[in-house]
PDB file of C-alpha atoms in Angstrom:
ATOM      1  CA  UNK A   1       0.000   0.000   0.000  1.00 91.00           C
ATOM      2  CA  UNK A   2       2.883   2.369   0.793  1.00 92.00           C
ATOM      3  CA  UNK A   3       4.579   1.586  -2.522  1.00 93.00           C
ATOM      4  CA  UNK A   4       1.321   2.070  -4.434  1.00 92.00           C
ATOM      5  CA  UNK A   5       0.693   5.429  -2.758  1.00 92.00           C
ATOM      6  CA  UNK A   6       4.150   6.561  -3.851  1.00 94.00           C
ATOM      7  CA  UNK A   7       3.651   5.087  -7.333  1.00 92.00           C
ATOM      8  CA  UNK A   8       0.597   7.315  -7.828  1.00 90.00           C
ATOM      9  CA  UNK A   9       3.040  10.174  -8.395  1.00 89.00           C
ATOM     10  CA  UNK A  10       5.013   8.491 -11.211  1.00 88.00           C
ATOM     11  CA  UNK A  11       4.344   7.338 -14.778  1.00 82.00           C
ATOM     12  CA  UNK A  12       7.104   4.730 -14.715  1.00 84.00           C
ATOM     13  CA  UNK A  13       5.961   1.254 -15.868  1.00 83.00           C
ATOM     14  CA  UNK A  14       6.900  -0.221 -12.475  1.00 87.00           C
ATOM     15  CA  UNK A  15       4.735   2.397 -10.780  1.00 90.00           C
ATOM     16  CA  UNK A  16       1.857   1.466 -13.073  1.00 88.00           C
ATOM     17  CA  UNK A  17       2.269  -2.199 -12.125  1.00 91.00           C
ATOM     18  CA  UNK A  18       2.265  -1.392  -8.393  1.00 92.00           C
ATOM     19  CA  UNK A  19      -0.908   0.656  -8.741  1.00 91.00           C
ATOM     20  CA  UNK A  20      -2.620  -2.191 -10.596  1.00 91.00           C
ATOM     21  CA  UNK A  21      -1.628  -4.676  -7.883  1.00 90.00           C
ATOM     22  CA  UNK A  22      -2.902  -2.376  -5.124  1.00 91.00           C
ATOM     23  CA  UNK A  23      -6.213  -1.871  -6.926  1.00 90.00           C
ATOM     24  CA  UNK A  24      -6.583  -5.620  -7.499  1.00 92.00           C
ATOM     25  CA  UNK A  25      -6.188  -6.340  -3.783  1.00 90.00           C
ATOM     26  CA  UNK A  26      -8.268  -3.299  -2.715  1.00 89.00           C
ATOM     27  CA  UNK A  27      -5.477  -1.820  -0.622  1.00 87.00           C
ATOM     28  CA  UNK A  28      -6.270   1.466   1.103  1.00 82.00           C
ATOM     29  CA  UNK A  29      -3.952   4.349   0.146  1.00 76.00           C
ATOM     30  CA  UNK A  30      -1.430   5.556   2.728  1.00 84.00           C
ATOM     31  CA  UNK A  31      -1.404   9.343   3.370  1.00 88.00           C
ATOM     32  CA  UNK A  32       1.925  10.892   2.411  1.00 91.00           C
ATOM     33  CA  UNK A  33       3.135  14.425   3.120  1.00 89.00           C
ATOM     34  CA  UNK A  34       5.200  14.792  -0.059  1.00 91.00           C
ATOM     35  CA  UNK A  35       6.558  12.682  -2.915  1.00 92.00           C
ATOM     36  CA  UNK A  36       9.517  13.513  -5.157  1.00 92.00           C
ATOM     37  CA  UNK A  37      10.899  11.542  -8.092  1.00 90.00           C
ATOM     38  CA  UNK A  38      14.655  11.221  -8.510  1.00 88.00           C
ATOM     39  CA  UNK A  39      15.454  10.450 -12.177  1.00 82.00           C
ATOM     40  CA  UNK A  40      17.186   7.114 -12.560  1.00 80.00           C
ATOM     41  CA  UNK A  41      16.853   6.255  -8.867  1.00 88.00           C
ATOM     42  CA  UNK A  42      13.241   6.165  -7.713  1.00 92.00           C
ATOM     43  CA  UNK A  43      10.695   7.908  -5.499  1.00 94.00           C
ATOM     44  CA  UNK A  44      11.134   9.509  -2.092  1.00 95.00           C
ATOM     45  CA  UNK A  45       8.135  10.237   0.134  1.00 94.00           C
ATOM     46  CA  UNK A  46       7.584  11.616   3.606  1.00 93.00           C
ATOM     47  CA  UNK A  47       4.881  10.747   6.104  1.00 91.00           C
ATOM     48  CA  UNK A  48       5.517  12.862   9.175  1.00 88.00           C
ATOM     49  CA  UNK A  49       9.062  12.147  10.332  1.00 90.00           C
ATOM     50  CA  UNK A  50       9.312   8.942   8.299  1.00 93.00           C
ATOM     51  CA  UNK A  51      11.132   8.951   4.954  1.00 95.00           C
ATOM     52  CA  UNK A  52      10.223   6.247   2.440  1.00 95.00           C
ATOM     53  CA  UNK A  53      12.204   5.444  -0.676  1.00 95.00           C
ATOM     54  CA  UNK A  54      11.130   3.219  -3.559  1.00 95.00           C
ATOM     55  CA  UNK A  55      13.595   2.341  -6.316  1.00 92.00           C
ATOM     56  CA  UNK A  56      17.163   1.088  -6.761  1.00 88.00           C
ATOM     57  CA  UNK A  57      18.359  -0.917  -3.775  1.00 88.00           C
ATOM     58  CA  UNK A  58      21.641   0.963  -3.371  1.00 88.00           C
ATOM     59  CA  UNK A  59      19.784   4.293  -3.499  1.00 92.00           C
ATOM     60  CA  UNK A  60      16.836   3.353  -1.284  1.00 92.00           C
ATOM     61  CA  UNK A  61      19.057   1.933   1.460  1.00 92.00           C
ATOM     62  CA  UNK A  62      22.166   4.089   0.936  1.00 86.00           C
ATOM     63  CA  UNK A  63      24.155   1.028  -0.153  1.00 80.00           C
ATOM     64  CA  UNK A  64      23.197  -1.156   2.814  1.00 82.00           C
ATOM     65  CA  UNK A  65      20.995  -3.598   0.865  1.00 77.00           C
ATOM     66  CA  UNK A  66      22.176  -5.763  -2.023  1.00 75.00           C
ATOM     67  CA  UNK A  67      18.687  -6.952  -2.999  1.00 78.00           C
ATOM     68  CA  UNK A  68      17.843  -7.455  -6.660  1.00 78.00           C
ATOM     69  CA  UNK A  69      14.688  -5.660  -7.698  1.00 80.00           C
ATOM     70  CA  UNK A  70      12.804  -2.575  -6.622  1.00 90.00           C
ATOM     71  CA  UNK A  71      13.276  -1.878  -2.922  1.00 93.00           C
ATOM     72  CA  UNK A  72      10.974  -0.014  -0.529  1.00 94.00           C
ATOM     73  CA  UNK A  73      12.797   1.394   2.499  1.00 95.00           C
ATOM     74  CA  UNK A  74      11.767   3.223   5.667  1.00 94.00           C
ATOM     75  CA  UNK A  75      14.399   5.645   6.949  1.00 93.00           C
ATOM     76  CA  UNK A  76      17.031   3.736   4.976  1.00 91.00           C
ATOM     77  CA  UNK A  77      15.974   0.281   6.186  1.00 92.00           C
ATOM     78  CA  UNK A  78      14.626  -2.184   3.626  1.00 93.00           C
ATOM     79  CA  UNK A  79      11.051  -3.269   4.342  1.00 93.00           C
ATOM     80  CA  UNK A  80      10.005  -4.816   1.024  1.00 93.00           C
ATOM     81  CA  UNK A  81      11.403  -5.924  -2.331  1.00 93.00           C
ATOM     82  CA  UNK A  82       9.386  -6.114  -5.546  1.00 92.00           C
ATOM     83  CA  UNK A  83      10.433  -8.168  -8.547  1.00 87.00           C
ATOM     84  CA  UNK A  84       8.964  -7.703 -12.000  1.00 84.00           C
ATOM     85  CA  UNK A  85       8.953  -9.646 -15.225  1.00 79.00           C
ATOM     86  CA  UNK A  86       9.419  -7.745 -18.475  1.00 74.00           C
ATOM     87  CA  UNK A  87       6.819  -8.255 -21.186  1.00 81.00           C
ATOM     88  CA  UNK A  88       7.663  -6.803 -24.580  1.00 85.00           C
ATOM     89  CA  UNK A  89       5.201  -4.821 -26.591  1.00 81.00           C
ATOM     90  CA  UNK A  90       3.760  -7.095 -29.264  1.00 80.00           C
ATOM     91  CA  UNK A  91       5.260  -5.033 -32.070  1.00 88.00           C
ATOM     92  CA  UNK A  92       8.707  -4.471 -30.511  1.00 91.00           C
ATOM     93  CA  UNK A  93      10.355  -7.210 -32.563  1.00 92.00           C
ATOM     94  CA  UNK A  94       8.718  -5.940 -35.755  1.00 93.00           C
ATOM     95  CA  UNK A  95       9.858  -2.366 -35.088  1.00 93.00           C
ATOM     96  CA  UNK A  96      13.464  -3.342 -34.376  1.00 94.00           C
ATOM     97  CA  UNK A  97      13.558  -5.630 -37.408  1.00 93.00           C
ATOM     98  CA  UNK A  98      12.276  -2.824 -39.670  1.00 93.00           C
ATOM     99  CA  UNK A  99      14.930  -0.448 -38.333  1.00 93.00           C
ATOM    100  CA  UNK A 100      17.644  -3.000 -39.041  1.00 93.00           C
ATOM    101  CA  UNK A 101      16.240  -3.637 -42.518  1.00 92.00           C
ATOM    102  CA  UNK A 102      16.530   0.112 -43.116  1.00 90.00           C
ATOM    103  CA  UNK A 103      20.272  -0.175 -42.451  1.00 91.00           C
ATOM    104  CA  UNK A 104      20.280   1.331 -38.955  1.00 92.00           C
ATOM    105  CA  UNK A 105      22.262   0.121 -35.956  1.00 93.00           C
ATOM    106  CA  UNK A 106      20.098  -0.389 -32.874  1.00 95.00           C
ATOM    107  CA  UNK A 107      21.243   0.033 -29.285  1.00 95.00           C
ATOM    108  CA  UNK A 108      19.390  -0.104 -25.986  1.00 94.00           C
ATOM    109  CA  UNK A 109      20.021   2.159 -22.988  1.00 93.00           C
ATOM    110  CA  UNK A 110      18.171   1.265 -19.814  1.00 90.00           C
ATOM    111  CA  UNK A 111      18.305   2.023 -16.128  1.00 85.00           C
ATOM    112  CA  UNK A 112      16.965  -1.449 -15.417  1.00 83.00           C
ATOM    113  CA  UNK A 113      18.973  -4.277 -13.872  1.00 81.00           C
ATOM    114  CA  UNK A 114      21.476  -6.098 -16.056  1.00 87.00           C
ATOM    115  CA  UNK A 115      19.766  -9.480 -16.308  1.00 84.00           C
ATOM    116  CA  UNK A 116      16.436  -7.939 -17.366  1.00 84.00           C
ATOM    117  CA  UNK A 117      18.087  -5.724 -19.986  1.00 90.00           C
ATOM    118  CA  UNK A 118      20.135  -8.614 -21.349  1.00 90.00           C
ATOM    119  CA  UNK A 119      16.991 -10.721 -21.643  1.00 88.00           C
ATOM    120  CA  UNK A 120      15.228  -8.013 -23.656  1.00 91.00           C
ATOM    121  CA  UNK A 121      18.326  -7.469 -25.768  1.00 92.00           C
ATOM    122  CA  UNK A 122      18.503 -11.188 -26.572  1.00 91.00           C
ATOM    123  CA  UNK A 123      14.807 -11.340 -27.514  1.00 91.00           C
ATOM    124  CA  UNK A 124      15.177  -8.382 -29.863  1.00 92.00           C
ATOM    125  CA  UNK A 125      18.622  -9.413 -31.178  1.00 92.00           C
ATOM    126  CA  UNK A 126      20.168  -6.114 -30.029  1.00 93.00           C
ATOM    127  CA  UNK A 127      23.935  -6.523 -29.793  1.00 87.00           C
ATOM    128  CA  UNK A 128      24.592  -3.587 -27.458  1.00 92.00           C
ATOM    129  CA  UNK A 129      22.265  -3.322 -24.456  1.00 92.00           C
ATOM    130  CA  UNK A 130      23.564  -1.069 -21.652  1.00 92.00           C
ATOM    131  CA  UNK A 131      21.980  -1.705 -18.239  1.00 91.00           C
ATOM    132  CA  UNK A 132      21.763   0.263 -14.978  1.00 87.00           C
ATOM    133  CA  UNK A 133      22.421   3.478 -16.894  1.00 90.00           C
ATOM    134  CA  UNK A 134      21.792   6.757 -15.102  1.00 89.00           C
ATOM    135  CA  UNK A 135      20.323   9.741 -17.006  1.00 89.00           C
ATOM    136  CA  UNK A 136      23.771  11.328 -17.248  1.00 91.00           C
ATOM    137  CA  UNK A 137      25.241   8.107 -18.658  1.00 93.00           C
ATOM    138  CA  UNK A 138      22.557   7.950 -21.342  1.00 93.00           C
ATOM    139  CA  UNK A 139      23.324  11.548 -22.296  1.00 93.00           C
ATOM    140  CA  UNK A 140      27.039  10.727 -22.365  1.00 93.00           C
ATOM    141  CA  UNK A 141      26.416   7.875 -24.813  1.00 94.00           C
ATOM    142  CA  UNK A 142      24.492  10.246 -27.083  1.00 93.00           C
ATOM    143  CA  UNK A 143      27.370  12.734 -26.895  1.00 93.00           C
ATOM    144  CA  UNK A 144      29.815   9.947 -27.865  1.00 94.00           C
ATOM    145  CA  UNK A 145      27.736   9.053 -30.914  1.00 94.00           C
ATOM    146  CA  UNK A 146      27.545  12.706 -31.964  1.00 93.00           C
ATOM    147  CA  UNK A 147      31.314  13.134 -31.543  1.00 93.00           C
ATOM    148  CA  UNK A 148      31.834  10.051 -33.724  1.00 94.00           C
ATOM    149  CA  UNK A 149      29.852  11.704 -36.517  1.00 94.00           C
ATOM    150  CA  UNK A 150      26.638   9.713 -36.105  1.00 94.00           C
ATOM    151  CA  UNK A 151      23.133  11.180 -36.179  1.00 93.00           C
ATOM    152  CA  UNK A 152      21.310   9.369 -33.398  1.00 94.00           C
ATOM    153  CA  UNK A 153      17.588   8.958 -32.955  1.00 94.00           C
ATOM    154  CA  UNK A 154      16.647   8.506 -29.307  1.00 94.00           C
ATOM    155  CA  UNK A 155      13.303   6.967 -28.377  1.00 93.00           C
ATOM    156  CA  UNK A 156      12.366   7.206 -24.709  1.00 90.00           C
ATOM    157  CA  UNK A 157       9.379   7.641 -22.431  1.00 84.00           C
ATOM    158  CA  UNK A 158      10.756   8.147 -18.932  1.00 77.00           C
ATOM    159  CA  UNK A 159      11.779  11.089 -16.784  1.00 78.00           C
ATOM    160  CA  UNK A 160      15.343   9.768 -16.828  1.00 83.00           C
ATOM    161  CA  UNK A 161      15.380   9.830 -20.653  1.00 89.00           C
ATOM    162  CA  UNK A 162      14.956  13.608 -20.927  1.00 88.00           C
ATOM    163  CA  UNK A 163      18.695  14.528 -20.952  1.00 90.00           C
ATOM    164  CA  UNK A 164      19.411  11.910 -23.651  1.00 91.00           C
ATOM    165  CA  UNK A 165      16.394  13.009 -25.704  1.00 92.00           C
ATOM    166  CA  UNK A 166      17.700  16.579 -25.603  1.00 90.00           C
ATOM    167  CA  UNK A 167      21.189  15.429 -26.680  1.00 90.00           C
ATOM    168  CA  UNK A 168      19.986  13.327 -29.627  1.00 93.00           C
ATOM    169  CA  UNK A 169      20.026  14.543 -33.214  1.00 94.00           C
ATOM    170  CA  UNK A 170      16.340  13.553 -33.362  1.00 93.00           C
ATOM    171  CA  UNK A 171      14.173  12.460 -30.427  1.00 93.00           C
ATOM    172  CA  UNK A 172      10.848  10.644 -30.270  1.00 93.00           C
ATOM    173  CA  UNK A 173       8.528   9.918 -27.344  1.00 90.00           C
ATOM    174  CA  UNK A 174       5.086   8.336 -27.003  1.00 88.00           C
ATOM    175  CA  UNK A 175       2.136  10.416 -25.835  1.00 86.00           C
ATOM    176  CA  UNK A 176       2.190   8.446 -22.574  1.00 79.00           C
ATOM    177  CA  UNK A 177       5.720   9.645 -21.751  1.00 81.00           C
ATOM    178  CA  UNK A 178       6.522  11.969 -18.864  1.00 76.00           C
ATOM    179  CA  UNK A 179       5.856  15.656 -19.569  1.00 81.00           C
ATOM    180  CA  UNK A 180       9.551  16.546 -19.564  1.00 83.00           C
ATOM    181  CA  UNK A 181      10.238  13.717 -22.002  1.00 82.00           C
ATOM    182  CA  UNK A 182       7.553  14.897 -24.434  1.00 87.00           C
ATOM    183  CA  UNK A 183       8.880  18.453 -24.236  1.00 88.00           C
ATOM    184  CA  UNK A 184      12.410  17.277 -25.020  1.00 87.00           C
ATOM    185  CA  UNK A 185      11.288  15.181 -27.998  1.00 90.00           C
ATOM    186  CA  UNK A 186      11.051  16.389 -31.593  1.00 91.00           C
ATOM    187  CA  UNK A 187       8.222  13.923 -32.344  1.00 89.00           C
ATOM    188  CA  UNK A 188       5.426  12.644 -30.118  1.00 91.00           C
ATOM    189  CA  UNK A 189       3.540   9.645 -31.503  1.00 89.00           C
ATOM    190  CA  UNK A 190      -0.019   9.053 -30.327  1.00 86.00           C
ATOM    191  CA  UNK A 191      -0.272   5.318 -30.921  1.00 78.00           C
ATOM    192  CA  UNK A 192       1.267   2.823 -28.534  1.00 76.00           C
ATOM    193  CA  UNK A 193       2.757   0.944 -31.463  1.00 84.00           C
ATOM    194  CA  UNK A 194       6.553   1.137 -31.664  1.00 89.00           C
ATOM    195  CA  UNK A 195       6.290   0.761 -35.433  1.00 91.00           C
ATOM    196  CA  UNK A 196       5.667   4.510 -35.346  1.00 90.00           C
ATOM    197  CA  UNK A 197       9.474   4.850 -35.203  1.00 92.00           C
ATOM    198  CA  UNK A 198      10.356   3.100 -38.506  1.00 92.00           C
ATOM    199  CA  UNK A 199       7.192   4.580 -40.006  1.00 90.00           C
ATOM    200  CA  UNK A 200       8.352   8.134 -39.167  1.00 90.00           C
ATOM    201  CA  UNK A 201      11.787   7.401 -40.628  1.00 90.00           C
ATOM    202  CA  UNK A 202      10.213   6.017 -43.794  1.00 89.00           C
ATOM    203  CA  UNK A 203       7.940   9.049 -44.191  1.00 88.00           C
ATOM    204  CA  UNK A 204      10.840  11.458 -43.603  1.00 89.00           C
ATOM    205  CA  UNK A 205      12.953   9.756 -46.279  1.00 89.00           C
ATOM    206  CA  UNK A 206      10.112   9.744 -48.792  1.00 88.00           C
ATOM    207  CA  UNK A 207       9.287  13.362 -47.948  1.00 89.00           C
ATOM    208  CA  UNK A 208      12.908  14.334 -48.614  1.00 90.00           C
ATOM    209  CA  UNK A 209      12.836  12.503 -51.941  1.00 90.00           C
ATOM    210  CA  UNK A 210       9.600  14.235 -52.968  1.00 90.00           C
ATOM    211  CA  UNK A 211      10.982  17.648 -51.997  1.00 90.00           C
ATOM    212  CA  UNK A 212      14.023  17.069 -54.202  1.00 92.00           C
ATOM    213  CA  UNK A 213      11.758  15.901 -57.034  1.00 91.00           C
ATOM    214  CA  UNK A 214       9.641  19.045 -56.687  1.00 89.00           C
ATOM    215  CA  UNK A 215      12.752  21.204 -56.829  1.00 90.00           C
ATOM    216  CA  UNK A 216      13.791  19.392 -60.011  1.00 91.00           C
ATOM    217  CA  UNK A 217      10.302  19.871 -61.519  1.00 87.00           C
ATOM    218  CA  UNK A 218      10.362  23.584 -60.658  1.00 86.00           C
ATOM    219  CA  UNK A 219      13.840  24.062 -62.119  1.00 89.00           C
ATOM    220  CA  UNK A 220      12.920  22.200 -65.309  1.00 89.00           C
ATOM    221  CA  UNK A 221       9.691  24.181 -65.659  1.00 84.00           C
ATOM    222  CA  UNK A 222      11.460  27.526 -65.224  1.00 85.00           C
ATOM    223  CA  UNK A 223      14.298  26.515 -67.529  1.00 89.00           C
ATOM    224  CA  UNK A 224      11.733  25.979 -70.316  1.00 88.00           C
ATOM    225  CA  UNK A 225       9.099  28.592 -69.498  1.00 85.00           C
ATOM    226  CA  UNK A 226      11.245  31.610 -68.621  1.00 86.00           C
ATOM    227  CA  UNK A 227      13.151  31.804 -71.962  1.00 89.00           C
ATOM    228  CA  UNK A 228       9.856  31.435 -73.851  1.00 87.00           C
ATOM    229  CA  UNK A 229       8.275  34.193 -71.753  1.00 85.00           C
ATOM    230  CA  UNK A 230      11.289  36.487 -72.282  1.00 87.00           C
ATOM    231  CA  UNK A 231      11.031  35.928 -76.018  1.00 87.00           C
ATOM    232  CA  UNK A 232       7.463  37.224 -75.874  1.00 84.00           C
ATOM    233  CA  UNK A 233       5.673  34.079 -76.983  1.00 84.00           C
ATOM    234  CA  UNK A 234       3.569  33.744 -73.817  1.00 82.00           C
ATOM    235  CA  UNK A 235       0.296  35.635 -73.373  1.00 85.00           C
ATOM    236  CA  UNK A 236      -0.966  36.530 -69.857  1.00 86.00           C
ATOM    237  CA  UNK A 237      -3.652  33.824 -70.106  1.00 87.00           C
ATOM    238  CA  UNK A 238      -1.129  31.131 -71.091  1.00 85.00           C
ATOM    239  CA  UNK A 239       1.210  32.281 -68.294  1.00 83.00           C
ATOM    240  CA  UNK A 240      -1.581  32.048 -65.703  1.00 86.00           C
ATOM    241  CA  UNK A 241      -2.558  28.555 -66.867  1.00 87.00           C
ATOM    242  CA  UNK A 242       1.081  27.396 -66.953  1.00 83.00           C
ATOM    243  CA  UNK A 243       1.752  28.685 -63.423  1.00 84.00           C
ATOM    244  CA  UNK A 244      -1.369  26.970 -62.064  1.00 87.00           C
ATOM    245  CA  UNK A 245      -0.467  23.751 -63.868  1.00 86.00           C
ATOM    246  CA  UNK A 246       3.051  23.726 -62.403  1.00 83.00           C
ATOM    247  CA  UNK A 247       1.652  24.198 -58.891  1.00 85.00           C
ATOM    248  CA  UNK A 248      -0.811  21.350 -59.395  1.00 89.00           C
ATOM    249  CA  UNK A 249       1.991  19.057 -60.580  1.00 86.00           C
ATOM    250  CA  UNK A 250       4.070  19.824 -57.479  1.00 85.00           C
ATOM    251  CA  UNK A 251       1.095  19.322 -55.123  1.00 87.00           C
ATOM    252  CA  UNK A 252       0.093  16.112 -56.865  1.00 86.00           C
ATOM    253  CA  UNK A 253       3.602  14.755 -56.531  1.00 83.00           C
ATOM    254  CA  UNK A 254       3.668  15.596 -52.808  1.00 82.00           C
ATOM    255  CA  UNK A 255       0.313  13.881 -52.247  1.00 84.00           C
ATOM    256  CA  UNK A 256       1.808  10.530 -53.203  1.00 81.00           C
ATOM    257  CA  UNK A 257       2.701  10.179 -49.508  1.00 77.00           C
ATOM    258  CA  UNK A 258      -0.977   9.769 -48.617  1.00 73.00           C
ATOM    259  CA  UNK A 259      -1.038   6.075 -49.504  1.00 57.00           C
ATOM    260  CA  UNK A 260       1.615   5.121 -46.920  1.00 51.00           C
ATOM    261  CA  UNK A 261      -0.305   5.779 -43.639  1.00 48.00           C
ATOM    262  CA  UNK A 262      -3.089   3.389 -44.686  1.00 40.00           C
ATOM    263  CA  UNK A 263      -0.592   0.583 -45.267  1.00 42.00           C
ATOM    264  CA  UNK A 264       1.054   1.298 -41.925  1.00 44.00           C
ATOM    265  CA  UNK A 265      -2.287   1.209 -40.097  1.00 39.00           C
ATOM    266  CA  UNK A 266      -3.108  -2.119 -41.698  1.00 40.00           C
ATOM    267  CA  UNK A 267       0.278  -3.487 -40.689  1.00 42.00           C
ATOM    268  CA  UNK A 268       0.163  -2.464 -37.017  1.00 39.00           C
ATOM    269  CA  UNK A 269      -3.528  -3.103 -36.416  1.00 36.00           C
ATOM    270  CA  UNK A 270      -5.326  -1.947 -33.293  1.00 35.00           C
ATOM    271  CA  UNK A 271      -3.966  -4.488 -30.846  1.00 34.00           C
ATOM    272  CA  UNK A 272      -2.480  -3.075 -27.661  1.00 35.00           C
ATOM    273  CA  UNK A 273       0.312  -4.621 -25.660  1.00 33.00           C
ATOM    274  CA  UNK A 274      -0.266  -6.218 -22.301  1.00 32.00           C
ATOM    275  CA  UNK A 275       2.549  -4.202 -20.767  1.00 34.00           C
ATOM    276  CA  UNK A 276       4.775  -1.335 -21.871  1.00 35.00           C
ATOM    277  CA  UNK A 277       8.344  -1.882 -22.962  1.00 33.00           C
ATOM    278  CA  UNK A 278      10.473  -0.878 -20.015  1.00 33.00           C
ATOM    279  CA  UNK A 279      13.751  -0.651 -21.867  1.00 33.00           C
ATOM    280  CA  UNK A 280      14.517   2.514 -23.776  1.00 34.00           C
ATOM    281  CA  UNK A 281      15.626   2.199 -27.385  1.00 34.00           C
ATOM    282  CA  UNK A 282      18.317   4.169 -29.128  1.00 39.00           C
ATOM    283  CA  UNK A 283      18.787   4.006 -32.849  1.00 35.00           C
ATOM    284  CA  UNK A 284      21.831   5.414 -34.555  1.00 35.00           C
ATOM    285  CA  UNK A 285      22.737   5.581 -38.176  1.00 31.00           C
TER     286      UNK A 285
END
């Protein structure tokens, strides 16, 4: 009940799980004076003179406990340990596979424990999966990629992802992400489907191609039309029609993107995952 009361103040997947468990067992909420979230560590709450901490064992107990899992402590003393099993989003494997097919290298940065991160990495065939990473360490990895000349796309949904999202060349976050994460992201996708990531990359590439095509069409049009107009062979009516026609050609070419979203919707469907993906994904190319 204490852990669930603290979890009410966080959007972390573990907090969501604790709230669901408390609701299932009809546990009464515990009154707390204040609750603060420490990115990458956990939650700290006060109830009178008592200080509760929920999160990493070494943080919750100031290094006294060596428990594996999420620890709840009272004044630095461990009083409960919670262990969770990771369940991937149904489309996680599809999303990662599509990113790899597009020629991108995929990495995973997570603040979760090493065995859980390695398990997810193995399931998704991700070669590099960094575990127990603090927010500053995630940002450092992004800085390393930038220094190496890479343009990294960071996808994250947690409070501890915000520094890395801000450091990335491009950042994406789901609508369910923490407020600071959504503010740091360049894109916010509304669906829960992770295929929104390869879909956005695909649309951006096709948009770039269409923009270049439109530039080529405009240059070709002007290269033909301007000399004819200078020579005096174009009447005002013909000029007006030609200008309108060129604009329609450019717009029509740009509208070829409209067919892609329907195919993407058919591919992802409307199925929702049983649990959110707790590991944060980083894609660099």
